[in-house]
Amino acid sequence: MSTSRTVICLLRNDLRLHDNEVFHWAQRNAEHIVPLYCFDPGHYLGTANYNLPRTGPFRLRFLLDSIQDLRTSLIQRGSTLVVRRGRPQEVVGDLIKQLGSVSAVAFHEEVVPEDQQVERGVRDICSQMKVKVHTCWGSTLYHRDDLPFNHLSRLPDVYTQFRKAVETQGRVRPVLPTLDQLKPLPPGSGLDEGLIPSPEDLEQTDTVRDPRSAFPCSGGETQALARLQHYFWDTDAVATYKETRNGLIGLDYSTKFSPWLAIGCISPRYIYQQIKKYESERTANQSTYWVVFELLWRDYFKFVGAKYGDRLFDIKGLQDKSIPWKKDMNLFNAWKEGRTGVPFVDANMRELALTGFMSNRGRQNVASFLTKDLGLDWRMGAEWFHYLLVDHDVSSNYGNWLYSAGIGNDPRENRKFNMIKQGLDYDINGDYIRHWIPELKGIRGGEVHAPWTLSSASLSHARVSLNDTYPSPIVMAPEWSRHTNKKPTGAGPSARGKTGPSHTPKQHKDRGIDFYFSKSKNF
């Protein structure tokens, strides 16, 4: 390739300079580089089945922060980020015409069908205009080409089989260094870098940060790397991750890397590299391994998405199983607005609505409640998460909802969470409930998990009036009664062993700490 040519680097979910193969390839193969980000109008339409907004205010604000941060970093390296509004394939075509010297368009491949449709559009435009396309793979810890399976069609349908195979037969590629300088935009082209739009420009609303948020962070590679520095090296919080990751209140009970991972502000390979360095220099234990374990779950869902494509969104799921899901909008509205009358569900749903974030433990429970207790179409919940989650990742979100509905990978029939038991296990004193449901703050201790079981006098003393200040449950599960008469004090050992504060529960030996594993159906 002539070194006097221009390469357009189309950026999507790879908003970083470190470990970015697209930039490295362009730096080797062109004299001028145009880093490009497109605000695709398709990202701001309604969801497929229930026409919910596709991009909510928290994720949009996080994205805008990330775009600004990347532009600032590129300017420091002699370049800038060109920003456009429009379908990427059309924007790329217009730039090729405008610049006249484009020799290639480079981008990272994605697994989501909509993203692949964009890629096909870009390929078609480039083919028509006789411009080369160069693609890379950079969204997963293990490179697609390094998987120990001959083809993605042979990807195991059980996570544990996948994990053991990659851990024993795979390899993680080294991290690509951050470039000190990037080849400049073509001189004399009159190329305008473009304004970064506001939420209002995109006909969206901006956010107001809730001081109670467990994720009070901004988007961007700079913030992502600072978060890793804090969680690993400044506080050593990573060394107790496995014990604290089921927490509910505060920033440091878990890594909180997921929002940055979702849009590529941090590379999973960089996290892995830093884990290995931490294990070498400080300590290696179950907690440091568990961070890698979670990255492997993320990888697995990406590859499941690549294997199954649109089936990830099918009402019958990966199992092609027909279930008579309800589509009761009154039940759905109560769920999404935190008005179910089940405090552990409502607290989590209110946190999501007000901050765009919810703990892993919360996500498992509200998904189980929607699909198993309410019997609602799992896609209603998946699309609500799609709208609001600041860390929304298509493959992980829809894969998790399929699993919860019993129609995804490694399904376990009749697997159902007990909302009361879960609440008492992970919020024994009810601190989290009172954090998000102030109308229940007068109920002390664990009794707040089941206010409908309290006497009229107790409710009156707490200034709670059922069906007035707080609703009665919209559904009752018979298994809840096994736990509603228990009144834990939070002091000393509980039925599940000693715990720390109610928002940082210790791991139970036989309880799978995440969505996917448990040796008992009595959750």
XYZ file of C-alpha atoms in Angstrom:
523
model
C 0.000 0.000 0.000
C 1.248 3.473 -0.794
C 2.247 5.381 2.326
C 0.672 8.564 0.967
C -2.820 7.258 1.437
C -5.516 7.886 4.076
C -7.157 5.314 6.342
C -10.517 5.912 8.009
C -10.710 4.218 11.415
C -14.408 3.643 12.102
C -14.794 3.451 15.874
C -17.811 1.956 17.599
C -17.395 -0.076 20.789
C -13.627 0.437 20.914
C -13.322 3.950 22.335
C -9.743 3.716 23.552
C -6.138 4.167 22.493
C -4.587 1.330 24.505
C -4.787 -2.169 23.013
C -6.498 -0.902 19.865
C -5.423 -2.889 16.825
C -7.299 -0.634 14.387
C -5.063 2.320 15.254
C -1.919 0.186 15.129
C -2.796 -1.160 11.685
C -3.611 2.311 10.368
C -0.408 3.739 11.818
C 1.608 1.135 9.872
C -0.307 1.441 6.618
C -1.133 5.082 6.016
C 0.303 8.550 6.098
C -2.942 10.107 7.237
C -5.548 8.710 9.611
C -9.147 9.807 10.128
C -10.533 8.493 13.453
C -14.311 8.537 13.011
C -17.287 8.076 15.322
C -20.855 8.151 14.024
C -23.939 8.765 16.117
C -26.079 6.208 14.336
C -29.761 7.219 14.397
C -30.650 3.528 14.660
C -29.287 3.552 18.215
C -31.967 6.018 19.295
C -35.040 4.284 17.900
C -37.417 2.011 19.820
C -36.653 -1.567 20.833
C -37.865 -4.400 18.634
C -40.870 -5.743 20.550
C -42.093 -3.159 23.049
C -40.821 0.055 21.446
C -38.906 1.150 24.540
C -36.154 3.726 23.978
C -33.027 1.939 22.803
C -30.495 4.232 24.486
C -31.362 5.721 27.857
C -30.035 8.906 29.447
C -27.383 7.317 31.646
C -25.707 5.351 28.879
C -25.915 8.322 26.518
C -24.223 10.633 29.027
C -21.557 7.983 29.613
C -21.037 7.650 25.851
C -20.762 11.421 25.336
C -18.169 11.609 28.123
C -16.240 8.805 26.432
C -16.317 10.483 23.024
C -15.021 13.737 24.510
C -12.283 11.913 26.415
C -11.132 10.067 23.294
C -11.070 13.298 21.267
C -8.953 14.959 23.966
C -6.500 12.025 23.985
C -6.242 12.048 20.178
C -5.599 15.803 20.097
C -2.742 15.248 22.546
C -1.279 12.820 20.011
C -1.499 15.080 16.969
C -4.894 13.931 15.726
C -8.549 14.373 16.663
C -11.808 12.454 16.581
C -14.077 13.256 13.663
C -17.700 13.083 14.807
C -20.700 12.778 12.523
C -24.407 12.078 12.893
C -25.785 9.531 10.456
C -25.652 5.916 9.352
C -21.985 4.869 9.392
C -22.046 3.411 5.877
C -23.383 6.698 4.485
C -20.957 8.820 6.490
C -18.029 6.678 5.334
C -19.169 6.997 1.712
C -19.388 10.778 2.024
C -15.903 11.000 3.553
C -14.398 8.823 0.819
C -15.861 11.199 -1.768
C -14.752 14.297 0.133
C -11.186 13.200 0.795
C -10.481 11.475 -2.519
C -7.402 9.729 -1.152
C -8.894 7.057 1.099
C -7.147 3.748 0.591
C -8.810 1.738 3.365
C -11.470 1.721 6.049
C -10.592 -0.192 9.214
C -12.855 -1.271 12.045
C -13.331 -3.866 14.758
C -15.897 -6.548 13.974
C -18.896 -6.980 16.282
C -21.219 -9.915 16.951
C -24.625 -8.218 17.218
C -26.694 -8.641 14.022
C -27.467 -4.910 13.797
C -23.767 -4.067 14.038
C -22.976 -6.693 11.424
C -25.550 -5.098 9.145
C -23.626 -1.823 9.465
C -20.425 -3.686 8.601
C -22.015 -5.127 5.473
C -23.141 -1.643 4.494
C -19.623 -0.271 4.919
C -18.178 -3.160 2.910
C -20.676 -2.555 0.116
C -19.870 1.174 -0.069
C -16.145 0.490 -0.042
C -16.501 -2.175 -2.722
C -18.395 0.245 -4.946
C -15.755 2.920 -4.419
C -12.837 0.477 -4.722
C -11.579 1.104 -1.203
C -10.044 -1.682 0.856
C -11.676 -2.851 4.110
C -9.511 -4.098 6.969
C -11.143 -5.642 10.031
C -9.829 -6.579 13.474
C -11.167 -8.446 16.484
C -10.724 -6.778 19.848
C -13.798 -6.996 22.075
C -12.995 -10.212 23.945
C -10.287 -11.516 26.245
C -9.598 -14.509 24.003
C -9.307 -13.699 20.326
C -11.890 -15.393 18.146
C -9.148 -17.055 16.085
C -7.492 -18.515 19.197
C -10.493 -20.432 20.531
C -9.866 -24.181 20.888
C -12.866 -24.985 18.669
C -12.635 -25.481 14.932
C -15.626 -23.234 14.346
C -18.012 -21.154 16.466
C -20.723 -23.673 15.587
C -18.853 -26.044 17.900
C -18.874 -23.615 20.821
C -20.126 -25.550 23.884
C -23.615 -24.716 25.088
C -22.444 -24.961 28.696
C -20.207 -22.223 30.087
C -18.091 -24.538 32.254
C -17.065 -26.578 29.217
C -16.102 -23.383 27.397
C -14.161 -22.046 30.376
C -12.166 -25.230 30.944
C -11.323 -25.472 27.254
C -10.008 -21.923 26.900
C -8.191 -22.019 30.223
C -6.310 -25.183 29.318
C -5.938 -24.822 25.541
C -6.271 -21.119 24.772
C -3.977 -18.147 25.167
C -4.543 -14.470 25.819
C -2.731 -12.275 23.338
C -0.437 -9.538 24.688
C -1.757 -6.010 25.094
C -0.905 -3.590 22.294
C 0.790 -0.447 23.623
C -0.753 3.000 23.469
C 0.624 5.001 20.554
C 2.489 8.153 21.570
C 1.572 9.867 18.314
C -1.012 9.181 15.627
C -0.651 10.088 11.976
C -2.521 13.367 11.380
C -5.672 14.053 9.418
C -4.995 14.713 5.712
C -3.816 18.352 5.378
C -5.744 20.761 3.203
C -8.811 18.505 3.143
C -11.019 20.985 4.916
C -12.192 18.171 7.144
C -14.248 19.535 10.033
C -13.915 17.494 13.207
C -17.610 18.057 13.980
C -19.384 18.967 17.178
C -20.063 16.335 19.796
C -23.860 16.469 20.143
C -25.681 17.109 23.384
C -28.440 14.778 24.582
C -30.910 17.404 23.423
C -29.366 17.380 19.936
C -30.158 13.661 19.829
C -33.671 14.314 21.140
C -32.791 12.634 24.420
C -32.901 13.873 27.996
C -29.799 14.448 30.111
C -29.248 12.871 33.498
C -29.281 14.210 37.017
C -26.829 12.221 39.130
C -28.399 10.658 42.203
C -26.045 10.926 45.212
C -27.023 7.387 46.258
C -25.661 5.853 43.043
C -23.323 2.872 43.300
C -21.778 4.028 40.010
C -21.033 7.778 40.256
C -18.447 7.581 37.474
C -17.900 9.269 34.122
C -17.220 7.674 30.772
C -13.916 7.562 28.947
C -10.655 5.665 28.769
C -9.003 8.049 31.242
C -11.617 7.299 33.898
C -11.535 3.564 33.128
C -7.794 3.325 33.666
C -8.086 5.419 36.818
C -10.764 3.060 38.122
C -8.509 0.053 37.604
C -5.629 1.864 39.303
C -7.895 2.613 42.283
C -9.474 -0.833 42.564
C -6.267 -2.802 42.066
C -3.279 -0.788 43.139
C -4.477 2.021 45.405
C -6.929 0.104 47.607
C -6.225 -3.620 47.002
C -10.014 -4.011 46.782
C -9.514 -6.630 44.067
C -8.018 -8.979 46.673
C -11.429 -9.323 48.358
C -13.600 -9.098 45.226
C -15.079 -12.577 45.557
C -16.237 -11.865 49.108
C -17.719 -8.419 48.429
C -19.089 -8.665 44.897
C -22.609 -9.466 46.035
C -22.814 -6.101 47.745
C -25.585 -3.623 47.078
C -24.477 -0.209 48.367
C -21.402 1.797 47.405
C -18.785 1.926 44.678
C -16.118 -0.546 45.746
C -18.065 -3.754 46.416
C -17.279 -4.775 42.807
C -14.925 -3.734 40.018
C -17.555 -1.637 38.185
C -15.561 -2.147 34.957
C -18.640 -3.194 32.958
C -19.775 0.244 31.666
C -16.310 0.949 30.285
C -15.977 -2.563 28.878
C -19.330 -2.247 27.103
C -18.141 0.564 24.825
C -14.499 -0.419 24.771
C -13.003 2.298 26.975
C -10.967 -0.450 28.619
C -9.666 -3.636 27.062
C -10.384 -7.007 28.696
C -6.825 -7.990 27.808
C -5.509 -4.987 29.733
C -7.539 -5.986 32.792
C -6.128 -9.513 32.466
C -2.582 -8.183 32.130
C -3.021 -6.069 35.254
C -4.491 -9.019 37.169
C -1.453 -11.112 36.300
C 0.844 -8.286 37.350
C -1.065 -7.858 40.621
C -0.894 -11.578 41.311
C 2.850 -11.521 40.676
C 3.591 -8.443 42.760
C 1.009 -8.598 45.567
C -1.257 -11.622 45.930
C -3.017 -14.290 43.911
C -6.196 -15.726 45.375
C -9.760 -16.710 44.499
C -10.744 -13.061 44.199
C -8.135 -12.173 41.599
C -9.061 -15.295 39.640
C -12.739 -14.411 39.875
C -12.203 -11.192 37.929
C -10.854 -13.304 35.064
C -13.724 -15.753 35.581
C -16.188 -12.896 34.999
C -14.294 -11.733 31.893
C -14.674 -15.271 30.574
C -18.436 -15.086 31.127
C -18.440 -11.897 29.081
C -16.421 -13.631 26.344
C -18.775 -16.586 26.403
C -21.858 -14.461 25.825
C -20.109 -12.651 22.960
C -19.333 -15.959 21.278
C -22.822 -17.318 22.004
C -24.146 -14.205 20.278
C -21.872 -14.879 17.315
C -23.032 -18.507 17.189
C -26.788 -17.938 17.454
C -27.301 -14.474 15.952
C -30.944 -13.363 15.958
C -32.021 -16.385 18.008
C -30.725 -14.455 21.016
C -33.833 -12.258 20.701
C -36.405 -14.950 19.868
C -39.221 -15.421 22.361
C -38.526 -19.192 22.324
C -34.851 -18.591 23.082
C -31.990 -20.907 22.252
C -34.031 -23.918 23.365
C -36.882 -23.261 20.905
C -39.202 -23.686 23.886
C -42.774 -22.369 23.796
C -43.859 -20.834 27.100
C -47.183 -18.998 27.500
C -45.649 -15.689 28.589
C -48.028 -12.964 29.717
C -47.887 -9.420 28.358
C -49.761 -7.660 31.161
C -48.696 -4.004 31.002
C -50.038 -3.253 34.478
C -47.757 -5.902 35.975
C -44.860 -4.736 33.814
C -45.326 -1.093 34.816
C -45.405 -2.025 38.490
C -42.163 -3.978 38.010
C -40.285 -1.311 36.074
C -41.392 1.510 38.365
C -40.580 -0.319 41.604
C -44.202 -0.663 42.733
C -44.559 -4.436 43.101
C -44.946 -4.339 46.875
C -41.912 -6.625 47.229
C -39.262 -4.315 48.693
C -36.159 -6.146 47.464
C -37.476 -6.018 43.899
C -38.683 -2.437 44.189
C -35.436 -1.113 45.649
C -33.440 -2.597 42.800
C -35.809 -1.319 40.136
C -35.798 2.176 41.596
C -32.004 2.162 41.705
C -31.950 1.229 38.022
C -34.457 3.920 37.056
C -32.647 6.650 38.989
C -29.006 5.744 38.245
C -28.801 3.359 35.281
C -27.044 0.804 37.473
C -28.016 -2.289 39.443
C -25.884 -4.875 41.192
C -25.363 -8.331 39.779
C -27.364 -9.778 42.658
C -30.215 -7.372 41.999
C -30.324 -8.195 38.294
C -30.673 -11.891 39.006
C -33.533 -11.325 41.397
C -35.613 -8.869 39.406
C -35.217 -11.048 36.305
C -36.384 -14.113 38.202
C -39.304 -12.150 39.644
C -40.453 -10.924 36.224
C -40.180 -14.283 34.482
C -41.024 -16.752 37.253
C -43.240 -14.878 39.728
C -45.062 -12.612 37.266
C -44.785 -14.904 34.230
C -44.159 -11.954 31.920
C -42.469 -12.122 28.519
C -38.755 -12.098 29.294
C -38.194 -9.662 26.412
C -40.075 -6.971 28.347
C -37.402 -7.108 31.027
C -34.535 -7.441 28.562
C -35.677 -4.388 26.615
C -36.143 -2.344 29.802
C -32.567 -3.210 30.781
C -31.488 -2.406 27.202
C -32.951 1.051 27.654
C -31.652 1.945 31.101
C -28.439 0.083 31.906
C -25.338 2.267 31.722
C -23.327 -0.907 31.076
C -25.685 -2.480 28.566
C -23.997 -5.120 26.431
C -26.368 -6.786 23.977
C -24.929 -10.296 24.196
C -24.609 -10.344 27.983
C -27.998 -8.751 28.626
C -30.062 -10.937 26.326
C -28.020 -14.020 27.176
C -28.655 -13.472 30.886
C -32.372 -12.915 30.378
C -32.645 -16.097 28.327
C -30.900 -17.945 31.111
C -33.213 -16.473 33.727
C -36.242 -17.436 31.638
C -34.984 -21.027 31.392
C -34.557 -20.934 27.602
C -30.897 -19.994 27.256
C -27.577 -21.708 27.779
C -27.479 -24.531 30.305
C -31.132 -24.021 31.345
C -32.278 -25.278 34.719
C -36.003 -25.824 34.746
C -37.940 -24.407 37.664
C -34.905 -22.417 38.792
C -36.441 -19.568 40.734
C -35.189 -17.075 43.267
C -37.025 -16.672 46.561
C -37.293 -12.888 46.898
C -37.566 -12.876 50.687
C -34.740 -15.316 51.271
C -32.518 -13.475 48.805
C -33.279 -10.161 50.456
C -32.456 -11.529 53.911
C -29.330 -13.273 52.633
C -27.860 -10.210 50.970
C -29.473 -7.295 52.841
C -30.000 -8.830 56.244
C -30.710 -5.582 58.087
C -32.692 -3.987 55.262
C -30.235 -1.115 54.785
C -30.462 -1.346 51.003
C -34.264 -1.334 51.089
C -34.366 1.845 53.166
C -31.657 3.369 50.947
C -33.982 3.308 47.922
C -37.478 3.131 49.445
C -37.610 6.021 51.923
C -41.301 5.428 52.623
C -40.223 2.245 54.457
C -37.446 3.845 56.495
C -39.545 3.603 59.666
C -39.424 -0.214 59.597
C -36.295 -1.347 61.371
C -34.171 -4.386 60.642
C -34.975 -7.260 58.299
C -38.731 -6.918 58.812
C -38.643 -4.299 56.044
C -38.401 -7.145 53.502
C -42.018 -8.185 54.167
C -44.023 -5.219 55.463
C -47.333 -6.977 54.717
C -46.593 -9.436 57.542
C -46.381 -6.716 60.205
C -49.204 -5.864 62.572
C -51.295 -2.765 62.060
C -49.700 -1.258 65.144
C -46.182 -1.881 63.827
C -47.036 -0.376 60.461
C -48.667 2.614 62.084
C -45.640 3.171 64.306
C -43.424 3.056 61.169
C -45.797 5.439 59.395
C -46.469 2.902 56.665
C -49.948 2.439 55.253
C -50.191 -0.512 52.882
C -51.813 0.348 49.548
C -51.424 4.013 50.445
C -47.813 4.936 51.196
C -46.515 1.580 49.880
C -48.323 -1.137 47.877
C -49.197 -4.628 48.955
C -47.503 -7.336 46.865
C -48.943 -7.713 43.366
C -48.201 -11.430 43.608
C -47.449 -13.806 46.479
C -45.225 -16.858 46.218
C -45.897 -19.683 48.689
C -42.186 -20.222 49.383
C -41.854 -16.733 50.852
C -43.747 -17.741 53.986
C -40.819 -19.926 55.061
C -38.815 -16.774 55.653
C -41.283 -14.034 56.541
C -41.514 -15.084 60.193
C -37.774 -14.874 60.757
C -36.573 -11.672 62.356
C -32.797 -11.484 61.896
C -31.039 -8.926 64.025
C -27.905 -8.745 61.924
C -25.747 -9.395 64.964
C -23.671 -12.541 65.171
C -23.947 -15.549 62.878
C -27.029 -15.976 60.727
C -28.381 -19.135 59.149
C -25.845 -18.694 56.381
C -22.809 -18.060 58.531
C -21.167 -14.853 59.682
C -21.612 -11.837 57.525
C -20.047 -8.451 57.325
C -22.196 -5.349 56.923
C -25.491 -6.009 55.200
C -24.256 -4.566 51.928
C -21.066 -6.674 51.741
C -22.158 -10.268 52.382
C -19.545 -12.971 52.569
C -19.727 -15.844 50.158
C -21.538 -18.952 51.318
C -19.571 -22.112 50.615
C -22.365 -23.747 48.649
C -24.028 -20.732 47.089
C -23.057 -19.767 43.579
C -22.313 -16.079 43.909
C -23.420 -15.133 40.447
C -26.363 -15.708 38.188
C -25.285 -18.990 36.798
C -24.277 -21.513 39.426
C -26.010 -22.950 42.442
C -26.124 -26.388 43.974
C -29.638 -25.880 45.264
C -32.931 -24.782 43.787
C -33.879 -23.127 47.069
C -32.558 -19.697 46.283
